[in-house]
Amino acid sequence: MIKLPIILMELENGSQSPATLYKKLNKKFSSVAEFSNTLDCLYALGTIKLLDEGVIQYVNKT
């Protein structure tokens, strides 16, 4: 759970593909599995969504 804000802060700058996002943030995660699990958690919480264009978008609920 401590890694959730890392991804969210990056997505506040705009939607990105999962690959681009990982390239920018890979040093902050111990493995691609940890990164993927963090994305899964954010998706399950409804905080991010995957658009038809293949990019991840931050869902601002305010």
A tleap script that builds the chain and sets N, CA, C and O, in Angstrom:
source leaprc.protein.ff14SB
mol = sequence {
  NMET ILE LYS LEU PRO ILE ILE LEU MET GLU
  LEU GLU ASN GLY SER GLN SER PRO ALA THR
  LEU TYR LYS LYS LEU ASN LYS LYS PHE SER
  SER VAL ALA GLU PHE SER ASN THR LEU ASP
  CYS LEU TYR ALA LEU GLY THR ILE LYS LEU
  LEU ASP GLU GLY VAL ILE GLN TYR VAL ASN
  LYS CTHR
}
set mol.1.N position { 0.818 -1.199 0.000 }
set mol.1.CA position { 0.000 0.000 0.000 }
set mol.1.C position { 0.863 1.265 0.000 }
set mol.1.O position { 0.424 2.319 -0.460 }
set mol.2.N position { 2.052 1.159 0.502 }
set mol.2.CA position { 2.897 2.348 0.592 }
set mol.2.C position { 3.331 2.845 -0.787 }
set mol.2.O position { 3.734 4.000 -0.922 }
set mol.3.N position { 3.257 2.007 -1.794 }
set mol.3.CA position { 3.688 2.381 -3.143 }
set mol.3.C position { 2.574 3.020 -3.974 }
set mol.3.O position { 2.847 3.547 -5.052 }
set mol.4.N position { 1.347 2.987 -3.507 }
set mol.4.CA position { 0.229 3.536 -4.280 }
set mol.4.C position { 0.445 4.998 -4.667 }
set mol.4.O position { 0.229 5.354 -5.826 }
set mol.5.N position { 0.865 5.856 -3.734 }
set mol.5.CA position { 1.038 7.274 -4.097 }
set mol.5.C position { 2.104 7.524 -5.160 }
set mol.5.O position { 2.030 8.516 -5.885 }
set mol.6.N position { 3.084 6.646 -5.260 }
set mol.6.CA position { 4.143 6.821 -6.259 }
set mol.6.C position { 3.537 6.836 -7.661 }
set mol.6.O position { 3.856 7.702 -8.476 }
set mol.7.N position { 2.674 5.884 -7.928 }
set mol.7.CA position { 2.028 5.807 -9.239 }
set mol.7.C position { 1.031 6.943 -9.414 }
set mol.7.O position { 0.975 7.562 -10.477 }
set mol.8.N position { 0.253 7.216 -8.391 }
set mol.8.CA position { -0.764 8.269 -8.504 }
set mol.8.C position { -0.145 9.636 -8.769 }
set mol.8.O position { -0.666 10.409 -9.572 }
set mol.9.N position { 0.958 9.935 -8.103 }
set mol.9.CA position { 1.610 11.234 -8.328 }
set mol.9.C position { 2.092 11.365 -9.767 }
set mol.9.O position { 2.015 12.445 -10.351 }
set mol.10.N position { 2.583 10.280 -10.337 }
set mol.10.CA position { 3.037 10.317 -11.730 }
set mol.10.C position { 1.855 10.486 -12.683 }
set mol.10.O position { 1.958 11.202 -13.679 }
set mol.11.N position { 0.740 9.833 -12.385 }
set mol.11.CA position { -0.433 9.925 -13.261 }
set mol.11.C position { -1.161 11.261 -13.137 }
set mol.11.O position { -1.949 11.616 -14.014 }
set mol.12.N position { -0.910 11.999 -12.069 }
set mol.12.CA position { -1.491 13.344 -11.960 }
set mol.12.C position { -0.967 14.249 -13.068 }
set mol.12.O position { -1.603 15.248 -13.406 }
set mol.13.N position { 0.186 13.908 -13.635 }
set mol.13.CA position { 0.780 14.682 -14.730 }
set mol.13.C position { 0.172 14.334 -16.078 }
set mol.13.O position { 0.447 15.004 -17.073 }
set mol.14.N position { -0.652 13.294 -16.123 }
set mol.14.CA position { -1.288 12.882 -17.367 }
set mol.14.C position { -1.289 11.376 -17.533 }
set mol.14.O position { -0.511 10.666 -16.894 }
set mol.15.N position { -2.160 10.900 -18.387 }
set mol.15.CA position { -2.289 9.470 -18.654 }
set mol.15.C position { -1.033 8.941 -19.339 }
set mol.15.O position { -0.391 9.647 -20.117 }
set mol.16.N position { -0.691 7.679 -19.035 }
set mol.16.CA position { 0.503 7.063 -19.601 }
set mol.16.C position { 0.256 5.581 -19.830 }
set mol.16.O position { -0.595 4.972 -19.181 }
set mol.17.N position { 1.001 5.018 -20.747 }
set mol.17.CA position { 0.923 3.573 -20.958 }
set mol.17.C position { 1.592 2.875 -19.775 }
set mol.17.O position { 2.449 3.460 -19.113 }
set mol.18.N position { 1.205 1.630 -19.507 }
set mol.18.CA position { 1.862 0.894 -18.425 }
set mol.18.C position { 3.376 0.779 -18.629 }
set mol.18.O position { 4.141 0.874 -17.669 }
set mol.19.N position { 3.802 0.578 -19.861 }
set mol.19.CA position { 5.238 0.444 -20.138 }
set mol.19.C position { 5.990 1.736 -19.836 }
set mol.19.O position { 7.054 1.711 -19.219 }
set mol.20.N position { 5.436 2.860 -20.271 }
set mol.20.CA position { 6.067 4.157 -20.012 }
set mol.20.C position { 6.117 4.436 -18.521 }
set mol.20.O position { 7.128 4.905 -17.999 }
set mol.21.N position { 5.036 4.149 -17.852 }
set mol.21.CA position { 4.958 4.361 -16.411 }
set mol.21.C position { 6.012 3.523 -15.687 }
set mol.21.O position { 6.684 4.011 -14.778 }
set mol.22.N position { 6.152 2.273 -16.089 }
set mol.22.CA position { 7.143 1.409 -15.450 }
set mol.22.C position { 8.569 1.895 -15.721 }
set mol.22.O position { 9.412 1.868 -14.824 }
set mol.23.N position { 8.840 2.334 -16.941 }
set mol.23.CA position { 10.179 2.842 -17.259 }
set mol.23.C position { 10.547 4.024 -16.374 }
set mol.23.O position { 11.699 4.162 -15.963 }
set mol.24.N position { 9.573 4.872 -16.080 }
set mol.24.CA position { 9.830 6.044 -15.237 }
set mol.24.C position { 9.993 5.678 -13.767 }
set mol.24.O position { 10.742 6.332 -13.041 }
set mol.25.N position { 9.295 4.638 -13.329 }
set mol.25.CA position { 9.213 4.346 -11.896 }
set mol.25.C position { 9.898 3.055 -11.467 }
set mol.25.O position { 9.842 2.710 -10.287 }
set mol.26.N position { 10.541 2.330 -12.375 }
set mol.26.CA position { 11.040 0.995 -12.030 }
set mol.26.C position { 12.023 0.971 -10.869 }
set mol.26.O position { 12.109 -0.037 -10.168 }
set mol.27.N position { 12.756 2.034 -10.649 }
set mol.27.CA position { 13.722 2.064 -9.550 }
set mol.27.C position { 13.038 2.133 -8.184 }
set mol.27.O position { 13.668 1.876 -7.159 }
set mol.28.N position { 11.769 2.476 -8.173 }
set mol.28.CA position { 11.029 2.590 -6.919 }
set mol.28.C position { 10.310 1.290 -6.542 }
set mol.28.O position { 9.692 1.203 -5.482 }
set mol.29.N position { 10.395 0.284 -7.416 }
set mol.29.CA position { 9.745 -1.004 -7.184 }
set mol.29.C position { 10.795 -2.111 -7.225 }
set mol.29.O position { 11.751 -2.042 -7.997 }
set mol.30.N position { 10.611 -3.123 -6.392 }
set mol.30.CA position { 11.592 -4.210 -6.328 }
set mol.30.C position { 11.502 -5.152 -7.523 }
set mol.30.O position { 12.460 -5.860 -7.832 }
set mol.31.N position { 10.346 -5.161 -8.199 }
set mol.31.CA position { 10.166 -6.046 -9.355 }
set mol.31.C position { 8.981 -5.565 -10.179 }
set mol.31.O position { 8.187 -4.736 -9.733 }
set mol.32.N position { 8.877 -6.103 -11.394 }
set mol.32.CA position { 7.724 -5.781 -12.229 }
set mol.32.C position { 6.452 -6.349 -11.595 }
set mol.32.O position { 5.370 -5.790 -11.771 }
set mol.33.N position { 6.577 -7.445 -10.867 }
set mol.33.CA position { 5.413 -8.027 -10.180 }
set mol.33.C position { 4.879 -7.076 -9.112 }
set mol.33.O position { 3.666 -6.923 -8.965 }
set mol.34.N position { 5.780 -6.440 -8.369 }
set mol.34.CA position { 5.337 -5.476 -7.356 }
set mol.34.C position { 4.631 -4.292 -8.025 }
set mol.34.O position { 3.603 -3.821 -7.539 }
set mol.35.N position { 5.182 -3.822 -9.127 }
set mol.35.CA position { 4.565 -2.733 -9.881 }
set mol.35.C position { 3.182 -3.146 -10.374 }
set mol.35.O position { 2.214 -2.400 -10.226 }
set mol.36.N position { 3.094 -4.331 -10.957 }
set mol.36.CA position { 1.824 -4.839 -11.471 }
set mol.36.C position { 0.792 -5.015 -10.356 }
set mol.36.O position { -0.379 -4.679 -10.536 }
set mol.37.N position { 1.211 -5.531 -9.229 }
set mol.37.CA position { 0.303 -5.694 -8.092 }
set mol.37.C position { -0.197 -4.350 -7.580 }
set mol.37.O position { -1.346 -4.234 -7.153 }
set mol.38.N position { 0.650 -3.346 -7.621 }
set mol.38.CA position { 0.246 -2.006 -7.201 }
set mol.38.C position { -0.790 -1.445 -8.162 }
set mol.38.O position { -1.771 -0.838 -7.731 }
set mol.39.N position { -0.582 -1.643 -9.465 }
set mol.39.CA position { -1.586 -1.223 -10.449 }
set mol.39.C position { -2.908 -1.952 -10.218 }
set mol.39.O position { -3.975 -1.341 -10.279 }
set mol.40.N position { -2.837 -3.254 -9.955 }
set mol.40.CA position { -4.048 -4.040 -9.688 }
set mol.40.C position { -4.820 -3.475 -8.504 }
set mol.40.O position { -6.045 -3.363 -8.548 }
set mol.41.N position { -4.111 -3.127 -7.463 }
set mol.41.CA position { -4.732 -2.571 -6.264 }
set mol.41.C position { -5.402 -1.235 -6.569 }
set mol.41.O position { -6.540 -1.005 -6.161 }
set mol.42.N position { -4.711 -0.363 -7.276 }
set mol.42.CA position { -5.280 0.936 -7.636 }
set mol.42.C position { -6.515 0.772 -8.511 }
set mol.42.O position { -7.486 1.514 -8.364 }
set mol.43.N position { -6.482 -0.193 -9.417 }
set mol.43.CA position { -7.634 -0.456 -10.285 }
set mol.43.C position { -8.816 -0.968 -9.463 }
set mol.43.O position { -9.948 -0.522 -9.654 }
set mol.44.N position { -8.556 -1.894 -8.561 }
set mol.44.CA position { -9.613 -2.454 -7.717 }
set mol.44.C position { -10.244 -1.386 -6.827 }
set mol.44.O position { -11.435 -1.451 -6.522 }
set mol.45.N position { -9.455 -0.418 -6.417 }
set mol.45.CA position { -9.961 0.684 -5.595 }
set mol.45.C position { -10.702 1.735 -6.420 }
set mol.45.O position { -11.315 2.645 -5.863 }
set mol.46.N position { -10.645 1.609 -7.743 }
set mol.46.CA position { -11.305 2.571 -8.615 }
set mol.46.C position { -10.557 3.878 -8.755 }
set mol.46.O position { -11.136 4.897 -9.133 }
set mol.47.N position { -9.268 3.852 -8.451 }
set mol.47.CA position { -8.447 5.061 -8.489 }
set mol.47.C position { -7.825 5.298 -9.859 }
set mol.47.O position { -7.506 6.433 -10.211 }
set mol.48.N position { -7.651 4.233 -10.628 }
set mol.48.CA position { -7.146 4.340 -11.995 }
set mol.48.C position { -8.053 3.526 -12.909 }
set mol.48.O position { -8.783 2.639 -12.466 }
set mol.49.N position { -7.985 3.853 -14.204 }
set mol.49.CA position { -8.697 3.039 -15.191 }
set mol.49.C position { -7.843 2.938 -16.440 }
set mol.49.O position { -7.019 3.807 -16.723 }
set mol.50.N position { -8.057 1.855 -17.185 }
set mol.50.CA position { -7.349 1.636 -18.439 }
set mol.50.C position { -8.259 2.071 -19.572 }
set mol.50.O position { -9.350 1.530 -19.749 }
set mol.51.N position { -7.808 3.040 -20.329 }
set mol.51.CA position { -8.590 3.563 -21.447 }
set mol.51.C position { -8.412 2.688 -22.686 }
set mol.51.O position { -7.463 1.910 -22.776 }
set mol.52.N position { -9.332 2.824 -23.633 }
set mol.52.CA position { -9.270 2.054 -24.878 }
set mol.52.C position { -7.967 2.287 -25.641 }
set mol.52.O position { -7.517 1.418 -26.388 }
set mol.53.N position { -7.366 3.457 -25.452 }
set mol.53.CA position { -6.111 3.788 -26.138 }
set mol.53.C position { -4.916 3.045 -25.547 }
set mol.53.O position { -3.806 3.148 -26.067 }
set mol.54.N position { -5.135 2.294 -24.461 }
set mol.54.CA position { -4.049 1.546 -23.837 }
set mol.54.C position { -3.251 2.332 -22.826 }
set mol.54.O position { -2.140 1.938 -22.471 }
set mol.55.N position { -3.800 3.443 -22.352 }
set mol.55.CA position { -3.123 4.238 -21.335 }
set mol.55.C position { -3.899 4.171 -20.024 }
set mol.55.O position { -5.109 3.947 -20.002 }
set mol.56.N position { -3.166 4.372 -18.941 }
set mol.56.CA position { -3.763 4.374 -17.609 }
set mol.56.C position { -4.070 5.816 -17.239 }
set mol.56.O position { -3.246 6.711 -17.428 }
set mol.57.N position { -5.264 6.025 -16.710 }
set mol.57.CA position { -5.705 7.366 -16.325 }
set mol.57.C position { -6.034 7.387 -14.838 }
set mol.57.O position { -6.671 6.472 -14.315 }
set mol.58.N position { -5.595 8.435 -14.174 }
set mol.58.CA position { -5.951 8.670 -12.773 }
set mol.58.C position { -7.399 9.129 -12.723 }
set mol.58.O position { -7.789 10.033 -13.463 }
set mol.59.N position { -8.197 8.518 -11.859 }
set mol.59.CA position { -9.603 8.873 -11.708 }
set mol.59.C position { -9.720 9.779 -10.492 }
set mol.59.O position { -9.607 9.327 -9.352 }
set mol.60.N position { -9.944 11.042 -10.746 }
set mol.60.CA position { -10.082 12.028 -9.669 }
set mol.60.C position { -11.527 12.017 -9.190 }
set mol.60.O position { -12.438 12.337 -9.955 }
set mol.61.N position { -11.741 11.657 -7.943 }
set mol.61.CA position { -13.099 11.514 -7.420 }
set mol.61.C position { -13.589 12.737 -6.667 }
set mol.61.O position { -14.616 12.672 -5.993 }
set mol.62.N position { -12.882 13.842 -6.766 }
set mol.62.CA position { -13.331 15.052 -6.057 }
set mol.62.C position { -14.199 15.905 -6.936 }
set mol.62.O position { -14.666 16.960 -6.506 }
savepdb mol mol.pdb
quit
